[in-house]
PDB file of C-alpha atoms in Angstrom:
ATOM      1  CA  MET P   1      99.117  87.444  89.836  1.00 45.00           C
ATOM      2  CA  LYS P   2     102.371  85.568  89.356  1.00 51.00           C
ATOM      3  CA  ARG P   3     100.632  84.057  86.321  1.00 49.00           C
ATOM      4  CA  THR P   4      99.766  87.507  85.000  1.00 44.00           C
ATOM      5  CA  MET P   5     103.288  88.842  85.330  1.00 48.00           C
ATOM      6  CA  THR P   6     104.707  85.566  83.968  1.00 48.00           C
ATOM      7  CA  LEU P   7     102.661  86.006  80.795  1.00 48.00           C
ATOM      8  CA  LEU P   8     103.811  89.592  80.446  1.00 52.00           C
ATOM      9  CA  LEU P   9     107.424  88.636  81.083  1.00 52.00           C
ATOM     10  CA  CYS P  10     107.173  85.788  78.558  1.00 49.00           C
ATOM     11  CA  LEU P  11     105.993  88.294  75.978  1.00 51.00           C
ATOM     12  CA  ALA P  12     108.806  90.638  76.949  1.00 52.00           C
ATOM     13  CA  LEU P  13     111.340  87.832  76.571  1.00 48.00           C
ATOM     14  CA  THR P  14     109.883  86.914  73.177  1.00 47.00           C
ATOM     15  CA  LEU P  15     110.158  90.493  71.970  1.00 48.00           C
ATOM     16  CA  THR P  16     113.610  90.804  73.513  1.00 50.00           C
ATOM     17  CA  ALA P  17     114.819  87.682  71.731  1.00 48.00           C
ATOM     18  CA  ALA P  18     113.572  89.102  68.452  1.00 47.00           C
ATOM     19  CA  ALA P  19     115.155  92.448  69.262  1.00 48.00           C
ATOM     20  CA  GLN P  20     118.570  90.851  69.632  1.00 48.00           C
ATOM     21  CA  THR P  21     118.510  90.050  65.917  1.00 47.00           C
ATOM     22  CA  GLN P  22     117.590  93.629  65.049  1.00 52.00           C
ATOM     23  CA  ILE P  23     120.382  95.581  66.707  1.00 52.00           C
ATOM     24  CA  PRO P  24     121.673  97.943  63.996  1.00 53.00           C
ATOM     25  CA  PRO P  25     125.177  99.416  63.903  1.00 51.00           C
ATOM     26  CA  ALA P  26     125.565 102.580  65.964  1.00 47.00           C
ATOM     27  CA  GLY P  27     123.996 105.570  64.264  1.00 53.00           C
ATOM     28  CA  THR P  28     122.137 103.542  61.605  1.00 52.00           C
ATOM     29  CA  ASP P  29     118.848 102.758  63.376  1.00 62.00           C
ATOM     30  CA  THR P  30     116.073 104.124  61.129  1.00 70.00           C
ATOM     31  CA  LEU P  31     113.248 102.047  62.640  1.00 86.00           C
ATOM     32  CA  LYS P  32     110.457 103.632  64.640  1.00 91.00           C
ATOM     33  CA  HIS P  33     110.267 102.555  68.275  1.00 95.00           C
ATOM     34  CA  LEU P  34     107.789 102.556  71.117  1.00 96.00           C
ATOM     35  CA  GLU P  35     108.267 105.582  73.360  1.00 96.00           C
ATOM     36  CA  PHE P  36     108.524 106.010  77.114  1.00 97.00           C
ATOM     37  CA  MET P  37     108.243 109.551  78.460  1.00 96.00           C
ATOM     38  CA  GLU P  38     108.405 110.803  74.851  1.00 95.00           C
ATOM     39  CA  THR P  39     111.719 108.984  74.392  1.00 97.00           C
ATOM     40  CA  PRO P  40     112.108 106.115  71.872  1.00 97.00           C
ATOM     41  CA  ILE P  41     113.011 102.844  73.581  1.00 97.00           C
ATOM     42  CA  THR P  42     116.183 102.188  71.632  1.00 95.00           C
ATOM     43  CA  GLY P  43     119.919 102.842  71.714  1.00 95.00           C
ATOM     44  CA  THR P  44     122.435 101.769  74.319  1.00 96.00           C
ATOM     45  CA  LEU P  45     121.609 101.491  77.988  1.00 97.00           C
ATOM     46  CA  ASN P  46     124.037 104.292  78.864  1.00 97.00           C
ATOM     47  CA  SER P  47     122.460 106.610  76.314  1.00 97.00           C
ATOM     48  CA  PHE P  48     118.933 105.844  77.532  1.00 98.00           C
ATOM     49  CA  VAL P  49     119.973 106.307  81.163  1.00 98.00           C
ATOM     50  CA  ASN P  50     121.272 109.794  80.372  1.00 98.00           C
ATOM     51  CA  LYS P  51     118.015 110.662  78.605  1.00 98.00           C
ATOM     52  CA  MET P  52     115.959 109.507  81.595  1.00 98.00           C
ATOM     53  CA  ILE P  53     118.093 111.589  83.956  1.00 98.00           C
ATOM     54  CA  LYS P  54     117.399 114.625  81.765  1.00 97.00           C
ATOM     55  CA  LYS P  55     113.688 113.796  82.069  1.00 96.00           C
ATOM     56  CA  GLY P  56     113.997 114.207  85.823  1.00 97.00           C
ATOM     57  CA  LEU P  57     114.294 110.598  86.995  1.00 98.00           C
ATOM     58  CA  THR P  58     116.793 109.816  89.755  1.00 98.00           C
ATOM     59  CA  PHE P  59     119.279 107.114  88.772  1.00 98.00           C
ATOM     60  CA  SER P  60     119.866 104.375  91.351  1.00 98.00           C
ATOM     61  CA  LYS P  61     122.027 101.673  89.777  1.00 97.00           C
ATOM     62  CA  VAL P  62     122.552  99.157  86.974  1.00 96.00           C
ATOM     63  CA  THR P  63     122.263  95.508  87.983  1.00 95.00           C
ATOM     64  CA  GLU P  64     124.560  92.716  86.816  1.00 91.00           C
ATOM     65  CA  GLU P  65     121.757  91.634  84.479  1.00 91.00           C
ATOM     66  CA  GLY P  66     121.855  94.982  82.689  1.00 92.00           C
ATOM     67  CA  VAL P  67     118.767  96.529  84.261  1.00 96.00           C
ATOM     68  CA  ALA P  68     118.916 100.244  85.072  1.00 98.00           C
ATOM     69  CA  ILE P  69     116.831 101.297  88.077  1.00 98.00           C
ATOM     70  CA  PHE P  70     115.439 104.780  88.676  1.00 99.00           C
ATOM     71  CA  LYS P  71     113.212 106.584  91.147  1.00 98.00           C
ATOM     72  CA  GLY P  72     110.762 109.196  90.001  1.00 98.00           C
ATOM     73  CA  ASP P  73     107.242 110.341  89.224  1.00 97.00           C
ATOM     74  CA  PHE P  74     104.967 108.803  86.613  1.00 97.00           C
ATOM     75  CA  GLY P  75     101.382 109.518  85.640  1.00 95.00           C
ATOM     76  CA  GLY P  76     100.785 111.689  88.679  1.00 95.00           C
ATOM     77  CA  TYR P  77     102.261 109.136  91.099  1.00 97.00           C
ATOM     78  CA  LYS P  78     105.332 109.983  93.156  1.00 97.00           C
ATOM     79  CA  ASP P  79     108.115 107.673  94.347  1.00 95.00           C
ATOM     80  CA  CYS P  80     107.742 105.123  91.565  1.00 98.00           C
ATOM     81  CA  GLU P  81     110.506 102.704  90.615  1.00 98.00           C
ATOM     82  CA  ILE P  82     111.377 102.522  86.926  1.00 98.00           C
ATOM     83  CA  TYR P  83     113.283  99.600  85.424  1.00 98.00           C
ATOM     84  CA  VAL P  84     114.990  99.798  82.020  1.00 98.00           C
ATOM     85  CA  TYR P  85     115.845  96.430  80.461  1.00 97.00           C
ATOM     86  CA  SER P  86     118.516  95.814  77.843  1.00 95.00           C
ATOM     87  CA  VAL P  87     120.121  93.009  75.847  1.00 92.00           C
ATOM     88  CA  ASN P  88     123.670  92.152  74.818  1.00 90.00           C
ATOM     89  CA  MET P  89     125.300  93.751  77.866  1.00 87.00           C
ATOM     90  CA  GLY P  90     123.537  97.068  77.455  1.00 91.00           C
ATOM     91  CA  LYS P  91     123.944  97.431  73.698  1.00 92.00           C
ATOM     92  CA  ARG P  92     120.230  97.964  73.183  1.00 94.00           C
ATOM     93  CA  VAL P  93     117.361  98.807  75.519  1.00 96.00           C
ATOM     94  CA  THR P  94     114.213  96.770  74.888  1.00 95.00           C
ATOM     95  CA  SER P  95     111.606  97.581  77.516  1.00 97.00           C
ATOM     96  CA  VAL P  96     110.709  99.752  80.483  1.00 98.00           C
ATOM     97  CA  ALA P  97     108.642  98.814  83.536  1.00 98.00           C
ATOM     98  CA  VAL P  98     107.112 101.278  85.988  1.00 98.00           C
ATOM     99  CA  SER P  99     106.334 100.049  89.496  1.00 98.00           C
ATOM    100  CA  LEU P 100     103.812 102.233  91.329  1.00 98.00           C
ATOM    101  CA  PRO P 101     103.905 102.550  95.149  1.00 98.00           C
ATOM    102  CA  PHE P 102     102.866  99.452  97.122  1.00 97.00           C
ATOM    103  CA  ARG P 103      99.311  99.286  98.468  1.00 98.00           C
ATOM    104  CA  ASP P 104      97.803  97.446 101.445  1.00 96.00           C
ATOM    105  CA  THR P 105      94.104  97.667 100.562  1.00 97.00           C
ATOM    106  CA  TRP P 106      92.002  96.698  97.561  1.00 98.00           C
ATOM    107  CA  PRO P 107      90.417 100.156  97.141  1.00 98.00           C
ATOM    108  CA  GLU P 108      93.893 101.726  96.864  1.00 98.00           C
ATOM    109  CA  LEU P 109      95.252  99.000  94.584  1.00 98.00           C
ATOM    110  CA  SER P 110      92.257  98.825  92.257  1.00 98.00           C
ATOM    111  CA  GLY P 111      92.105 102.630  92.245  1.00 98.00           C
ATOM    112  CA  ASP P 112      95.680 102.814  90.964  1.00 98.00           C
ATOM    113  CA  TYR P 113      94.871 100.213  88.308  1.00 99.00           C
ATOM    114  CA  GLU P 114      91.792 102.090  87.114  1.00 98.00           C
ATOM    115  CA  ASP P 115      93.690 105.401  87.104  1.00 98.00           C
ATOM    116  CA  MET P 116      96.433 103.976  84.892  1.00 98.00           C
ATOM    117  CA  LYS P 117      93.940 102.214  82.652  1.00 98.00           C
ATOM    118  CA  LYS P 118      91.986 105.444  82.110  1.00 98.00           C
ATOM    119  CA  LEU P 119      95.167 107.450  81.547  1.00 97.00           C
ATOM    120  CA  LEU P 120      96.481 105.033  78.925  1.00 97.00           C
ATOM    121  CA  THR P 121      93.082 104.627  77.260  1.00 97.00           C
ATOM    122  CA  LYS P 122      92.760 108.397  76.944  1.00 97.00           C
ATOM    123  CA  LYS P 123      96.188 108.554  75.342  1.00 94.00           C
ATOM    124  CA  MET P 124      96.045 105.463  73.109  1.00 94.00           C
ATOM    125  CA  GLY P 125      92.399 104.568  72.644  1.00 96.00           C
ATOM    126  CA  GLN P 126      90.602 101.371  73.547  1.00 96.00           C
ATOM    127  CA  PRO P 127      92.866  98.510  74.700  1.00 96.00           C
ATOM    128  CA  TYR P 128      93.706  95.501  72.565  1.00 96.00           C
ATOM    129  CA  ALA P 129      92.774  93.101  75.363  1.00 97.00           C
ATOM    130  CA  SER P 130      91.659  93.264  78.983  1.00 97.00           C
ATOM    131  CA  ILE P 131      90.918  90.694  81.665  1.00 97.00           C
ATOM    132  CA  GLU P 132      89.808  91.542  85.204  1.00 98.00           C
ATOM    133  CA  VAL P 133      88.766  88.445  87.128  1.00 97.00           C
ATOM    134  CA  PHE P 134      89.218  86.572  90.378  1.00 97.00           C
ATOM    135  CA  GLU P 135      89.648  82.805  90.533  1.00 94.00           C
ATOM    136  CA  ASN P 136      86.080  82.515  91.816  1.00 92.00           C
ATOM    137  CA  PRO P 137      83.429  84.874  93.218  1.00 92.00           C
ATOM    138  CA  VAL P 138      84.925  86.643  96.217  1.00 93.00           C
ATOM    139  CA  PRO P 139      83.465  89.043  98.800  1.00 94.00           C
ATOM    140  CA  TYR P 140      84.746  92.593  98.345  1.00 95.00           C
ATOM    141  CA  ASP P 141      86.460  92.543 101.747  1.00 95.00           C
ATOM    142  CA  ASN P 142      88.488  89.461 100.738  1.00 96.00           C
ATOM    143  CA  ARG P 143      89.775  90.713  97.415  1.00 97.00           C
ATOM    144  CA  MET P 144      93.183  91.696  98.778  1.00 97.00           C
ATOM    145  CA  LEU P 145      93.595  88.156 100.103  1.00 96.00           C
ATOM    146  CA  TYR P 146      93.028  86.859  96.583  1.00 97.00           C
ATOM    147  CA  VAL P 147      95.664  89.253  95.259  1.00 97.00           C
ATOM    148  CA  THR P 148      98.281  88.022  97.724  1.00 96.00           C
ATOM    149  CA  THR P 149      97.461  84.354  97.027  1.00 94.00           C
ATOM    150  CA  ASP P 150      97.680  84.706  93.229  1.00 94.00           C
ATOM    151  CA  ARG P 151      93.974  84.288  92.596  1.00 96.00           C
ATOM    152  CA  CYS P 152      93.479  87.693  90.986  1.00 97.00           C
ATOM    153  CA  ASP P 153      94.100  88.321  87.286  1.00 97.00           C
ATOM    154  CA  TYR P 154      93.879  92.002  86.329  1.00 98.00           C
ATOM    155  CA  LYS P 155      95.693  93.178  83.206  1.00 98.00           C
ATOM    156  CA  THR P 156      95.039  95.369  80.191  1.00 98.00           C
ATOM    157  CA  THR P 157      97.188  95.631  77.061  1.00 97.00           C
ATOM    158  CA  TRP P 158      97.499  98.030  74.146  1.00 97.00           C
ATOM    159  CA  ARG P 159      99.043  96.842  70.912  1.00 94.00           C
ATOM    160  CA  ARG P 160     100.911  99.538  69.008  1.00 91.00           C
ATOM    161  CA  ASP P 161     102.695  99.452  65.644  1.00 89.00           C
ATOM    162  CA  HIS P 162     106.041  99.484  67.445  1.00 92.00           C
ATOM    163  CA  GLY P 163     105.389  97.456  70.600  1.00 94.00           C
ATOM    164  CA  VAL P 164     103.042  96.624  73.445  1.00 96.00           C
ATOM    165  CA  ILE P 165     102.022  98.499  76.587  1.00 97.00           C
ATOM    166  CA  ALA P 166     100.463  96.630  79.504  1.00 98.00           C
ATOM    167  CA  VAL P 167      99.149  97.564  82.945  1.00 98.00           C
ATOM    168  CA  ALA P 168      98.623  94.873  85.584  1.00 98.00           C
ATOM    169  CA  ILE P 169      98.040  94.322  89.271  1.00 98.00           C
ATOM    170  CA  ASN P 170     101.121  92.621  90.665  1.00 97.00           C
ATOM    171  CA  ASN P 171     102.025  90.877  93.906  1.00 96.00           C
ATOM    172  CA  ALA P 172     105.436  89.737  95.092  1.00 93.00           C
ATOM    173  CA  GLU P 173     106.569  88.116  98.322  1.00 90.00           C
ATOM    174  CA  TYR P 174     109.793  89.185 100.015  1.00 87.00           C
ATOM    175  CA  ASN P 175     110.955  88.059 103.454  1.00 86.00           C
ATOM    176  CA  HIS P 176     107.547  86.486 104.098  1.00 86.00           C
ATOM    177  CA  LYS P 177     105.741  89.753 103.376  1.00 92.00           C
ATOM    178  CA  ASP P 178     103.494  90.523 100.413  1.00 93.00           C
ATOM    179  CA  TYR P 179     103.991  93.632  98.333  1.00 96.00           C
ATOM    180  CA  SER P 180     101.145  94.506  95.972  1.00 97.00           C
ATOM    181  CA  ASN P 181     101.099  97.262  93.390  1.00 98.00           C
ATOM    182  CA  VAL P 182     100.361  98.203  89.804  1.00 98.00           C
ATOM    183  CA  ARG P 183     102.987  97.865  87.099  1.00 98.00           C
ATOM    184  CA  ILE P 184     103.058  99.380  83.644  1.00 98.00           C
ATOM    185  CA  ILE P 185     105.268  97.739  81.029  1.00 98.00           C
ATOM    186  CA  PHE P 186     106.444  99.280  77.752  1.00 98.00           C
ATOM    187  CA  MET P 187     107.854  96.631  75.380  1.00 96.00           C
ATOM    188  CA  ASP P 188     109.528  97.874  72.207  1.00 95.00           C
ATOM    189  CA  PHE P 189     109.211  95.843  69.011  1.00 90.00           C
ATOM    190  CA  PRO P 190     109.539  97.882  65.799  1.00 82.00           C
ATOM    191  CA  ASP P 191     107.840  95.260  63.602  1.00 71.00           C
ATOM    192  CA  MET P 192     104.860  94.638  65.895  1.00 69.00           C
ATOM    193  CA  GLY P 193     102.483  96.144  63.334  1.00 61.00           C
ATOM    194  CA  LYS P 194     103.446  93.406  60.869  1.00 62.00           C
ATOM    195  CA  LEU P 195     102.575  90.562  63.247  1.00 57.00           C
ATOM    196  CA  PRO P 196      99.188  88.784  63.160  1.00 56.00           C
ATOM    197  CA  ASP P 197      96.856  89.194  66.128  1.00 57.00           C
ATOM    198  CA  GLN P 198      97.525  85.580  67.131  1.00 48.00           C
ATOM    199  CA  SER P 199     101.074  86.574  68.073  1.00 48.00           C
ATOM    200  CA  LEU P 200      99.690  88.184  71.234  1.00 49.00           C
ATOM    201  CA  ILE P 201      97.446  85.303  72.234  1.00 39.00           C
ATOM    202  CA  GLY P 202      99.439  84.840  75.447  1.00 44.00           C
ATOM    203  CA  ILE P 203      98.293  88.146  76.918  1.00 43.00           C
ATOM    204  CA  ASN P 204      94.602  87.981  76.030  1.00 41.00           C
TER     205      ASN P 204
END
């Protein structure tokens, strides 16, 4: 799964790099943007933070890298962590990632993934690309082991005119313990609709 999230992060970095050249003067942004919680992903980090607080999210902090962290509910799930990414020291937000609660079993983890996939498909239609495979055939009871050893690749993406939305099963190790969950990433890119399909080859 590190490979899955690496691909998604590479795409996010690509879009972010492009976004840095598109930062308009304050009050002059007429482009349409991808939305998160019915809020366009644009503007300064401070402005977006205030909008998220009004939406009911609980603000935690802003990291030195310019990432705002919140706690809140999303898609029927409680106690999620929401990360808002920005460029140029908070001058423009570029993407939002939602981290669902951690799971210890495959039925819980895959259930969260399927729930989010169905929710997003209902809202946005059929996905642009989806891959749901293990490195090799694996007994059902061993699937969680494959998740924690990066041999599981589950991700689905939706290409929109103004960005990309992706849902993926993720695993991270911290203090010799594995933490597995589902993440949903909203990546703003106003000119996405003008790009050829090959531009997203990295997340197919």
